[in-house]
């Protein structure tokens, strides 16, 4: 019996010693410089990754479900807003179609001529600035559209920001544009612009006919009633007289004062268009070019 205990004790010692040697060998193997993982490490990582994926998928599903539930209210509100916007669009589209049809019928009943029907059917062409004349008295620019492109003297020229000037001379391939900054009511060769306020077309009327170089603003004169005009109103061309197209932005109201003789009012208009560093222009073709 004593021999048996000694034998078992020796075996345990032997197994413990072999385990310690194996442990040290594995540590030395794994801690050494190497590029690839050992198969035990690969097995361990794959096992841990598999277990993590088992727990991650349901956890992420539950988290996503909770997030979807929390977003359900906002989605419902957004859906309601879209429905309202769609109903407004449908209503406005039907209303505009009805107005258009009524307008056509009124034209027919009033025996409108083709010229009257096409009065405001403007077309537009893009032009590039080729040169600038910085004469302070008669500042002009030259663009690369001319008579071969259908351009005529008097056509309005604008930038993407607003009205810039009118065509004063035309050659075959180029045209000269006289800028609005040269406007002067005292000059008999200077044409005024019939103007109104955007959204108040039936309430406001005046003539933009002078540019004040000191203030850098247009003067809109002959306003009979200023009660409907307000600071920051957008001033646009009214199209009355036919010299300038209807609805082109000129600027914004910055001040309103009593006119020279106290009978009318004058509004100071800050231009929306820049008159320096112009590169691209838009020529407004009047309907007669289409005939």
Rosetta silent file (secondary structure, phi, psi, omega in degrees, C-alpha in Angstrom):
SEQUENCE: XXXXXXXXXXXXXXXXXXXXXXXXXXXXXXXXXXXXXXXXXXXXXXXXXXXXXXXXXXXXXXXXXXXXXXXXXXXXXXXXXXXXXXXXXXXXXXXXXXXXXXXXXXXXXXXXXXXXXXXXXXXXXXXXXXXXXXXXXXXXXXXXXXXXXXXXXXXXXXXXXXXXXXXXXXXXXXXXXXXXXXXXXXXXXXXXXXXXXXXXXXXXXXXXXXXXXXXXXXXXXXXXXXXXXXXXXXXXXXXXXXXXXXXXXXXXXXXXXXXXXXXXXXXXXXXXXXXXXXXXXXXXXXXXXXX
SCORE:     score description
SCORE:     0.000 S_00000001
   1 L     0.000  -39.947  178.968    0.000    0.000    0.000 S_00000001
   2 H   -64.741  -38.583  177.589    2.862    2.404    0.800 S_00000001
   3 H   -63.884  -37.817  179.908    4.465    1.651   -2.560 S_00000001
   4 H   -62.901  -44.328  179.142    1.180    2.429   -4.292 S_00000001
   5 H   -63.742  -37.828  178.018    0.978    5.891   -2.647 S_00000001
   6 H   -64.574  -40.404 -179.887    4.544    6.608   -3.634 S_00000001
   7 H   -64.965  -43.019  179.003    3.812    5.588   -7.226 S_00000001
   8 H   -65.942  -39.555  178.736    0.734    7.778   -7.401 S_00000001
   9 H   -63.140  -41.047  177.625    2.636   10.673   -5.840 S_00000001
  10 H   -63.941  -38.575  179.231    5.399   10.313   -8.407 S_00000001
  11 H   -65.564  -42.729  178.498    2.826   10.256  -11.228 S_00000001
  12 H   -62.848  -42.072  178.535    1.167   13.421   -9.954 S_00000001
  13 H   -63.928  -40.357  179.275    4.529   15.111   -9.665 S_00000001
  14 H   -64.202  -45.285 -179.727    5.427   13.937  -13.134 S_00000001
  15 H   -63.710  -42.786  178.454    2.123   15.195  -14.613 S_00000001
  16 H   -61.724  -41.729  179.656    2.473   18.528  -12.831 S_00000001
  17 H   -65.184  -43.029  179.009    6.038   18.868  -14.081 S_00000001
  18 H   -64.734  -39.301  177.879    5.036   18.044  -17.676 S_00000001
  19 H   -63.693  -40.128  179.020    2.147   20.523  -17.506 S_00000001
  20 H   -65.271  -42.012  177.916    4.470   23.231  -16.270 S_00000001
  21 H   -62.466  -44.108  179.423    6.934   22.530  -19.066 S_00000001
  22 H   -63.051  -40.396  179.102    4.131   22.564  -21.647 S_00000001
  23 H   -62.855  -44.667  179.556    2.769   25.836  -20.254 S_00000001
  24 H   -64.665  -39.522  179.692    6.184   27.507  -20.419 S_00000001
  25 H   -64.173  -42.234  178.799    6.688   26.210  -23.980 S_00000001
  26 H   -64.632  -42.165  178.130    3.294   27.566  -25.106 S_00000001
  27 H   -62.049  -44.489  178.618    4.020   30.936  -23.525 S_00000001
  28 H   -63.321  -36.411  179.668    7.386   31.117  -25.195 S_00000001
  29 H   -68.825  -41.886 -176.468    5.853   30.168  -28.493 S_00000001
  30 H   -77.713  -28.719 -178.474    3.054   32.731  -28.340 S_00000001
  31 H   -84.336  -10.795 -178.917    5.182   35.583  -27.045 S_00000001
  32 L   -73.519  162.830  178.229    7.826   35.291  -29.734 S_00000001
  33 L   -69.102  122.381 -179.182    7.935   37.476  -32.863 S_00000001
  34 L  -157.290  159.653 -178.084    5.574   36.013  -35.496 S_00000001
  35 L   -98.022  -31.960 -174.530    3.169   37.102  -38.188 S_00000001
  36 L  -110.623  154.096  176.535    0.448   34.453  -37.921 S_00000001
  37 L   -78.055  150.866  174.583   -1.610   33.189  -35.003 S_00000001
  38 L   -76.974  163.339 -177.594   -1.105   29.690  -33.671 S_00000001
  39 H   -64.283  -33.576  175.652   -3.903   27.184  -34.060 S_00000001
  40 H   -64.612  -38.435  179.450   -4.872   27.377  -30.353 S_00000001
  41 H   -66.509  -42.632  178.220   -5.153   31.138  -30.629 S_00000001
  42 H   -60.212  -44.669 -179.957   -7.165   30.837  -33.826 S_00000001
  43 H   -61.305  -43.234 -178.630   -9.434   28.289  -32.190 S_00000001
  44 H   -65.172  -44.569 -179.971   -9.896   30.478  -29.124 S_00000001
  45 H   -65.249  -41.410  178.640  -10.632   33.614  -31.171 S_00000001
  46 H   -64.060  -38.926 -179.979  -13.046   31.804  -33.451 S_00000001
  47 H   -65.833  -46.053  178.980  -14.841   30.310  -30.469 S_00000001
  48 H   -62.785  -41.506  179.387  -15.127   33.669  -28.704 S_00000001
  49 H   -63.399  -40.110  178.869  -16.279   35.328  -31.925 S_00000001
  50 H   -63.235  -44.494  179.481  -18.926   32.685  -32.493 S_00000001
  51 H   -64.524  -40.736  178.953  -20.243   33.060  -28.951 S_00000001
  52 H   -62.564  -39.947 -179.522  -20.243   36.858  -29.286 S_00000001
  53 H   -65.891  -34.053  179.287  -22.200   36.642  -32.539 S_00000001
  54 H   -62.984  -41.561 -178.949  -24.800   34.443  -30.876 S_00000001
  55 H   -82.459  -28.638 -174.895  -25.398   37.047  -28.199 S_00000001
  56 H   -70.949  -41.903 -175.964  -24.879   40.106  -30.447 S_00000001
  57 H   -60.294  -52.114  178.512  -27.560   39.360  -33.031 S_00000001
  58 H   -66.608  -34.028  178.731  -30.532   39.173  -30.667 S_00000001
  59 H   -64.151  -45.633  178.872  -29.158   42.046  -28.597 S_00000001
  60 H   -65.889  -34.926  177.836  -28.816   44.291  -31.649 S_00000001
  61 H   -63.152  -44.938  179.570  -32.251   43.216  -32.839 S_00000001
  62 H   -64.725  -41.634  179.040  -33.812   44.194  -29.511 S_00000001
  63 H   -63.834  -41.730  177.796  -31.906   47.500  -29.487 S_00000001
  64 H   -65.232  -36.879  177.764  -33.026   48.253  -33.038 S_00000001
  65 H   -63.525  -43.245  179.031  -36.604   47.387  -32.141 S_00000001
  66 H   -63.360  -41.446  179.233  -36.508   49.793  -29.191 S_00000001
  67 H   -65.332  -40.601  178.002  -35.057   52.530  -31.420 S_00000001
  68 H   -62.258  -39.986  178.975  -37.731   51.921  -34.076 S_00000001
  69 H   -64.930  -39.709 -179.938  -40.438   52.210  -31.450 S_00000001
  70 H   -68.564  -29.193  179.521  -38.964   55.478  -30.188 S_00000001
  71 H   -86.828   -6.968 -176.065  -38.844   56.840  -33.750 S_00000001
  72 H   -61.459  -39.023 -179.538  -42.367   55.753  -34.538 S_00000001
  73 H   -64.762  -45.690 -179.690  -43.860   58.964  -33.165 S_00000001
  74 H   -66.499  -36.510  177.154  -41.584   61.226  -35.197 S_00000001
  75 H   -65.339  -37.988  178.117  -42.234   59.175  -38.333 S_00000001
  76 H   -64.693  -42.674  178.334  -45.947   59.495  -37.784 S_00000001
  77 H   -64.750  -41.286  178.237  -45.660   63.277  -37.414 S_00000001
  78 H   -64.032  -38.997  178.339  -43.508   63.509  -40.546 S_00000001
  79 H   -63.554  -40.669  178.473  -46.021   61.403  -42.453 S_00000001
  80 H   -64.419  -42.003  179.167  -48.849   63.709  -41.383 S_00000001
  81 H   -63.185  -40.280  178.447  -46.846   66.774  -42.493 S_00000001
  82 H   -65.736  -37.371  177.742  -46.175   65.173  -45.886 S_00000001
  83 H   -64.191  -42.070  178.756  -49.864   64.389  -46.304 S_00000001
  84 H   -64.438  -43.753  179.233  -50.761   68.011  -45.549 S_00000001
  85 H   -62.040  -40.418  179.056  -48.103   69.280  -47.988 S_00000001
  86 H   -65.217  -40.319  178.812  -49.394   66.918  -50.665 S_00000001
  87 H   -65.897  -37.928  176.953  -52.972   68.074  -50.150 S_00000001
  88 H   -65.370  -41.184  179.062  -51.838   71.714  -50.423 S_00000001
  89 H   -62.739  -45.354  179.577  -49.919   70.921  -53.604 S_00000001
  90 H   -61.497  -42.452  179.590  -52.929   69.155  -55.117 S_00000001
  91 H   -64.300  -47.114 -178.126  -55.195   72.047  -54.155 S_00000001
  92 H   -66.484  -37.331  178.483  -52.828   74.707  -55.518 S_00000001
  93 H   -62.886  -44.781  178.522  -52.228   72.758  -58.727 S_00000001
  94 H   -63.594  -40.077  179.863  -55.946   72.499  -59.355 S_00000001
  95 H   -64.668  -44.165  179.489  -56.382   76.191  -58.542 S_00000001
  96 H   -66.305  -39.125  176.859  -53.587   77.251  -60.900 S_00000001
  97 H   -62.414  -40.193  179.480  -54.946   75.044  -63.670 S_00000001
  98 H   -65.161  -43.065  178.841  -58.354   76.609  -63.189 S_00000001
  99 H   -63.009  -41.121  179.809  -56.899   80.140  -63.298 S_00000001
 100 H   -62.857  -43.981  179.220  -54.941   79.294  -66.448 S_00000001
 101 H   -65.174  -41.034  178.679  -58.025   77.961  -68.201 S_00000001
 102 H   -63.670  -39.147  178.807  -60.056   80.978  -67.115 S_00000001
 103 H   -63.181  -42.816  178.327  -57.327   83.301  -68.392 S_00000001
 104 H   -63.215  -42.129  179.530  -57.337   81.591  -71.792 S_00000001
 105 H   -63.799  -40.802  178.682  -61.136   81.843  -71.977 S_00000001
 106 H   -65.079  -35.817  175.833  -61.021   85.550  -71.080 S_00000001
 107 H   -62.066  -44.023 -179.877  -58.450   86.100  -73.794 S_00000001
 108 H   -66.051  -42.698 -179.678  -60.705   84.464  -76.325 S_00000001
 109 H   -65.886  -31.125 -179.249  -63.772   86.394  -75.150 S_00000001
 110 L   -88.627    2.681  179.131  -61.842   89.664  -75.296 S_00000001
 111 L    56.452   48.499  177.150  -60.571   88.848  -78.799 S_00000001
 112 L   -61.986  138.672  172.776  -56.931   89.137  -77.771 S_00000001
 113 L   -78.630  166.602  178.689  -54.528   89.408  -80.675 S_00000001
 114 H   -62.633  -35.662  178.815  -51.531   87.081  -80.869 S_00000001
 115 H   -64.488  -38.391  178.267  -49.274   90.000  -79.926 S_00000001
 116 H   -68.913  -38.744 -179.866  -51.337   90.610  -76.788 S_00000001
 117 H   -66.281  -33.592 -177.158  -51.292   86.921  -75.849 S_00000001
 118 L   -95.777   12.234 -173.454  -47.514   86.769  -76.253 S_00000001
 119 L   -56.893  -37.655 -176.266  -46.858   90.077  -74.539 S_00000001
 120 L  -113.798   18.557  177.801  -45.135   88.514  -71.530 S_00000001
 121 L   -87.544   76.148 -177.202  -43.791   85.320  -73.117 S_00000001
 122 L   -80.246  152.316  170.056  -40.131   86.182  -72.708 S_00000001
 123 E  -122.397  160.985 -172.119  -37.229   83.975  -73.708 S_00000001
 124 E  -134.190  145.470  174.582  -33.701   84.134  -72.326 S_00000001
 125 E  -135.039  143.397  179.671  -30.172   83.550  -73.577 S_00000001
 126 E   -86.592  136.041  176.454  -26.913   83.396  -71.668 S_00000001
 127 E  -128.390  154.448  177.173  -24.087   85.739  -72.711 S_00000001
 128 E  -109.296  139.796  177.839  -20.494   86.113  -71.552 S_00000001
 129 E   -74.677  130.000 -179.428  -18.858   89.470  -70.811 S_00000001
 130 E  -108.158  -23.053  177.649  -15.911   90.103  -73.167 S_00000001
 131 E  -160.993  161.227 -178.552  -14.869   93.614  -72.078 S_00000001
 132 E  -132.770  133.024  174.093  -15.693   96.406  -69.609 S_00000001
 133 E  -105.465  111.571 -174.873  -15.622  100.178  -70.093 S_00000001
 134 L   -91.306   23.543  175.908  -15.065  101.782  -66.689 S_00000001
 135 L   -60.933  119.827 -176.151  -15.843  105.330  -67.830 S_00000001
 136 L   -63.628  -25.052 -179.001  -17.636  106.793  -64.763 S_00000001
 137 L   -82.568  -38.855 -175.857  -19.918  108.895  -66.981 S_00000001
 138 L  -137.382   70.035 -176.984  -20.911  106.176  -69.444 S_00000001
 139 L   -75.926  125.982 -179.017  -20.032  102.806  -67.959 S_00000001
 140 E  -136.132  164.318  172.536  -20.753   99.947  -70.360 S_00000001
 141 E  -133.659  155.299 -179.855  -19.889   96.306  -70.857 S_00000001
 142 E  -115.478  136.025 -178.943  -19.656   94.244  -74.017 S_00000001
 143 E  -121.869  165.222 -171.429  -21.094   90.723  -74.342 S_00000001
 144 L   -93.720   31.205  170.395  -20.688   87.985  -76.936 S_00000001
 145 L  -121.023  136.669 -178.314  -24.242   87.986  -78.361 S_00000001
 146 L  -136.104 -157.880 -176.617  -25.160   90.198  -81.314 S_00000001
 147 H   -63.573  -30.067  176.323  -27.641   90.685  -84.124 S_00000001
 148 H   -64.885  -18.992  177.604  -26.867   87.218  -85.485 S_00000001
 149 H  -100.156    6.492  177.748  -28.271   85.910  -82.196 S_00000001
 150 L    88.071    8.627 -179.170  -31.408   88.062  -82.443 S_00000001
 151 L   -74.729  140.263  178.944  -30.310   90.746  -79.987 S_00000001
 152 L  -129.645  156.622  177.296  -31.859   94.209  -80.499 S_00000001
 153 L   -61.853  136.158  179.425  -31.259   97.641  -79.034 S_00000001
 154 L    98.197  -11.537  179.141  -33.337   98.197  -75.915 S_00000001
 155 L   -64.696  142.060  177.774  -33.381   94.593  -74.752 S_00000001
 156 E   -77.989  145.137  179.034  -33.069   94.203  -70.995 S_00000001
 157 E  -127.136  134.432 -177.193  -30.007   92.467  -69.593 S_00000001
 158 E  -135.448  163.777  169.528  -29.870   90.870  -66.163 S_00000001
 159 L  -106.604 -175.403  179.797  -27.649   88.744  -63.968 S_00000001
 160 L   -69.574  -14.486 -177.801  -28.828   85.930  -61.748 S_00000001
 161 L   -96.900  -22.100 -178.434  -29.337   88.517  -58.987 S_00000001
 162 L   162.680 -173.549 -176.775  -31.346   91.168  -60.818 S_00000001
 163 E   -67.144  137.196 -176.023  -31.594   93.781  -63.563 S_00000001
 164 E  -115.306  -44.290 -177.222  -28.239   95.089  -64.844 S_00000001
 165 E   179.618 -162.647  179.188  -28.876   97.290  -67.885 S_00000001
 166 E  -133.042  154.737  177.651  -30.128   97.552  -71.464 S_00000001
 167 E   -73.627  123.248 -178.814  -28.596   96.896  -74.872 S_00000001
 168 E  -105.895  -28.403  177.970  -27.452  100.219  -76.338 S_00000001
 169 E  -142.720  146.929 -177.857  -25.525   99.066  -79.446 S_00000001
 170 E  -134.171  130.866  169.501  -25.552   95.877  -81.485 S_00000001
 171 L  -116.435 -173.876 -174.550  -23.064   94.456  -83.979 S_00000001
 172 L   -61.975  -42.683 -172.553  -23.125   91.077  -85.693 S_00000001
 173 L  -118.814   -8.028  179.846  -21.463   89.101  -82.915 S_00000001
 174 L  -136.978  164.622  177.079  -21.342   91.417  -79.890 S_00000001
 175 E  -141.510  150.366  176.666  -23.539   93.943  -78.087 S_00000001
 176 E  -101.795  132.497 -178.474  -22.906   96.865  -75.775 S_00000001
 177 E  -111.593  124.401  175.796  -24.851   97.011  -72.523 S_00000001
 178 E   -90.562  121.715 -174.865  -25.443  100.320  -70.777 S_00000001
 179 E   -74.080  152.950 -179.545  -25.568   99.745  -67.038 S_00000001
 180 H   -68.145  -15.560  178.807  -28.415  101.018  -64.873 S_00000001
 181 H   -69.137   -9.643  176.832  -25.896  102.902  -62.755 S_00000001
 182 H   -92.205    1.031 -177.143  -25.845  105.540  -65.522 S_00000001
 183 L   -64.464  136.243  179.326  -29.566  106.309  -65.077 S_00000001
 184 L  -151.249  120.256 -178.070  -30.347  109.987  -64.561 S_00000001
 185 L   -61.711  -23.505 -179.249  -33.807  111.541  -64.630 S_00000001
 186 L   -82.138  -11.377 -179.978  -32.258  114.765  -65.978 S_00000001
 187 L   -89.784  118.927 -178.738  -30.809  112.947  -69.010 S_00000001
 188 L   -65.675  -19.846  179.818  -33.333  112.878  -71.887 S_00000001
 189 L   -90.700    1.033 -179.822  -31.674  109.738  -73.264 S_00000001
 190 L   -96.076  125.981 -179.037  -32.127  107.830  -69.989 S_00000001
 191 L   -94.377  132.536  175.779  -35.180  105.587  -69.796 S_00000001
 192 L   -81.034  163.954 -179.591  -36.981  105.044  -66.506 S_00000001
 193 E  -114.015  120.018  173.526  -38.240  101.675  -65.324 S_00000001
 194 E   -67.704  124.840 -172.494  -41.885  101.226  -64.376 S_00000001
 195 E  -134.461  159.980  177.426  -41.706   99.382  -61.076 S_00000001
 196 E  -147.131  176.645  178.319  -43.854   97.894  -58.354 S_00000001
 197 E   -99.154  137.651 -178.726  -43.401   95.911  -55.133 S_00000001
 198 L   -62.810  127.572 -177.994  -43.426   92.138  -55.238 S_00000001
 199 L    84.892   -4.775  179.462  -46.719   90.836  -53.870 S_00000001
 200 L  -130.833   36.518 -172.852  -48.217   94.348  -53.958 S_00000001
 201 L   -59.588  -28.750 -179.160  -48.517   94.772  -57.706 S_00000001
 202 L   -93.898    3.604 -175.987  -51.973   96.343  -57.450 S_00000001
 203 L  -119.217  -26.468 -173.763  -51.025   98.708  -54.616 S_00000001
 204 L  -122.393  134.650  175.080  -47.606  100.175  -55.407 S_00000001
 205 L  -149.411  138.995  177.591  -46.409  101.934  -58.543 S_00000001
 206 E  -163.841 -179.239 -179.211  -43.434  104.188  -59.257 S_00000001
 207 E  -123.630  121.150  172.593  -40.635  104.972  -61.696 S_00000001
 208 E   -88.526  111.317 -172.496  -37.009  104.001  -61.102 S_00000001
 209 E  -137.540    0.403 -179.543  -35.167  106.675  -63.081 S_00000001
 210 E  -144.262  143.987  173.125  -32.043  107.782  -61.165 S_00000001
 211 E  -114.343  121.511  179.335  -29.036  106.135  -59.543 S_00000001
 212 E   -87.602  107.694 -176.766  -27.521  107.959  -56.589 S_00000001
 213 L   -69.172  -30.396 -179.878  -23.771  107.251  -56.730 S_00000001
 214 L   -66.826  -40.267 -179.215  -23.158  108.678  -53.268 S_00000001
 215 L   -95.080  -14.796 -178.051  -25.620  106.299  -51.626 S_00000001
 216 L    68.298   33.308 -176.774  -25.253  103.500  -54.149 S_00000001
 217 E  -134.777  155.028  171.694  -29.036  103.273  -54.521 S_00000001
 218 E   -82.319  150.965  173.552  -31.756  103.726  -57.116 S_00000001
 219 E  -107.094  118.480  176.951  -34.392  106.407  -56.622 S_00000001
 220 E  -100.170  105.944 -174.216  -37.937  105.210  -57.235 S_00000001
 221 E   -99.515  174.615  173.326  -39.967  108.385  -57.782 S_00000001
 222 E    62.732   35.356  174.960  -43.617  109.333  -58.342 S_00000001
 223 E   -86.144  113.500 -174.643  -45.039  107.008  -55.703 S_00000001
 224 L   -75.744  -36.882 -177.948  -48.493  108.425  -55.016 S_00000001
 225 L  -132.088  114.076 -177.685  -49.312  106.322  -51.943 S_00000001
 226 L   -94.581    1.191 -175.324  -46.524  105.008  -49.722 S_00000001
 227 L   -64.797  -28.241 -178.840  -48.796  103.388  -47.116 S_00000001
 228 L   -90.147  -10.518 -178.264  -48.534   99.985  -48.800 S_00000001
 229 L   -93.166  138.468 -176.535  -44.772  100.203  -49.299 S_00000001
 230 L  -134.966  159.311  176.380  -42.482   98.988  -46.510 S_00000001
 231 L   -60.078  138.584  179.996  -38.775   98.713  -45.774 S_00000001
 232 L    75.830    7.036  169.931  -37.190   95.583  -47.329 S_00000001
 233 L   -63.702  142.927  177.781  -39.975   95.208  -49.890 S_00000001
 234 E   -87.489  124.867 -179.366  -38.613   93.733  -53.112 S_00000001
 235 E   -96.878  130.117 -179.846  -38.975   96.080  -56.080 S_00000001
 236 E  -128.814  159.097  175.712  -39.501   94.503  -59.512 S_00000001
 237 E   -70.226  140.338 -176.488  -40.166   95.849  -62.978 S_00000001
 238 L   -89.599  -17.176 -178.127  -43.887   96.053  -63.735 S_00000001
 239 L    83.923   -4.531  179.425  -43.627   95.621  -67.501 S_00000001
 240 L   -68.288  131.708 -178.863  -45.751   98.725  -68.132 S_00000001
 241 L    95.379  -23.595  175.016  -44.596  100.493  -71.278 S_00000001
 242 L    82.051   -7.924 -178.784  -42.833   97.435  -72.665 S_00000001
 243 L   -69.510  -33.327  178.987  -39.308   98.867  -72.361 S_00000001
 244 L  -125.559  145.705  179.989  -38.443   96.417  -69.573 S_00000001
 245 L   -67.601  160.880 -178.409  -39.821   92.920  -68.978 S_00000001
 246 L   -84.515  139.316  170.545  -42.226   92.266  -66.143 S_00000001
 247 L    86.147    9.881  178.353  -41.125   90.765  -62.842 S_00000001
 248 L   -84.676  130.878 -176.856  -37.350   91.297  -62.981 S_00000001
 249 E   -69.135  134.113  177.171  -35.899   92.091  -59.553 S_00000001
 250 E  -106.504  -48.054 -179.757  -34.342   95.550  -59.177 S_00000001
 251 E   176.223 -165.551 -178.939  -33.612   95.802  -55.452 S_00000001
 252 E  -121.753  144.230 -179.360  -34.967   96.211  -51.929 S_00000001
 253 E   -71.194  128.477  178.435  -36.481   99.290  -50.270 S_00000001
 254 E  -116.319  -18.750  179.583  -34.150  100.838  -47.675 S_00000001
 255 E  -161.493  150.922  177.705  -35.794  104.228  -47.107 S_00000001
 256 E  -132.533  126.660 -178.431  -38.963  106.141  -48.015 S_00000001
 257 E  -133.465  161.194  175.227  -39.088  109.939  -48.115 S_00000001
 258 E   -69.031  140.210 -177.831  -41.450  112.672  -49.266 S_00000001
 259 L   -68.014  179.407 -173.383  -40.781  113.661  -52.878 S_00000001
 260 L   -59.448  -40.435 -176.578  -39.317  116.930  -54.135 S_00000001
 261 L  -103.598    7.990  176.360  -42.609  118.808  -54.340 S_00000001
 262 L    74.139    6.073 -179.186  -44.337  117.095  -51.412 S_00000001
 263 L   -96.483  -27.292 -179.397  -47.000  115.560  -53.655 S_00000001
 264 L  -129.674 -176.153 -178.456  -45.437  112.125  -54.104 S_00000001
 265 E  -122.869  156.011  177.804  -42.914  109.888  -52.365 S_00000001
 266 E  -124.809  131.639  177.928  -39.452  108.641  -53.231 S_00000001
 267 E  -109.944  138.429  176.976  -38.077  105.249  -52.206 S_00000001
 268 E   -95.310  121.481 -172.577  -34.374  104.463  -52.014 S_00000001
 269 E  -111.232  120.994  175.183  -33.723  101.043  -53.547 S_00000001
 270 E   -83.306  122.001 -177.203  -30.604   99.023  -52.820 S_00000001
 271 E   -62.220  142.491  173.598  -29.723   97.022  -55.975 S_00000001
 272 L   -86.315  -26.239  179.871  -29.731   93.247  -55.688 S_00000001
 273 L   -87.272  145.980  173.663  -27.405   92.895  -58.680 S_00000001
 274 L   -91.724  136.748 -178.799  -23.711   93.650  -58.487 S_00000001
 275 L  -102.264   11.098  176.392  -22.408   95.942  -61.233 S_00000001
 276 L  -122.662  151.654  178.724  -18.780   94.955  -60.777 S_00000001
 277 L    57.892   41.446  177.177  -16.965   91.778  -61.746 S_00000001
 278 L   -79.683  133.221  179.665  -19.741   90.676  -64.098 S_00000001
 279 L  -120.848  -42.901  179.464  -18.901   87.532  -66.059 S_00000001
 280 E  -120.739  141.220 -179.654  -22.190   86.006  -67.225 S_00000001
 281 E  -129.633  164.065  177.223  -25.347   87.852  -68.273 S_00000001
 282 E  -124.327  120.464  178.316  -28.882   86.940  -69.292 S_00000001
 283 E   -92.610  129.299 -179.132  -30.464   88.688  -72.270 S_00000001
 284 E   -96.338  114.421 -179.390  -34.263   88.974  -72.106 S_00000001
 285 E   -89.446  126.202  178.621  -35.808   88.504  -75.557 S_00000001
 286 L   -78.464  158.420 -171.891  -39.160   90.218  -76.049 S_00000001
 287 H   -56.578  -29.736 -175.434  -41.973   88.290  -77.777 S_00000001
 288 H   -62.267  -20.874  177.710  -41.636   90.034  -81.145 S_00000001
 289 H   -67.455  -26.938 -177.367  -38.421   88.104  -81.735 S_00000001
 290 H   -81.827  -11.264 -174.801  -40.503   84.917  -81.777 S_00000001
 291 L   -78.637    0.000    0.000  -42.873   86.125  -84.471 S_00000001
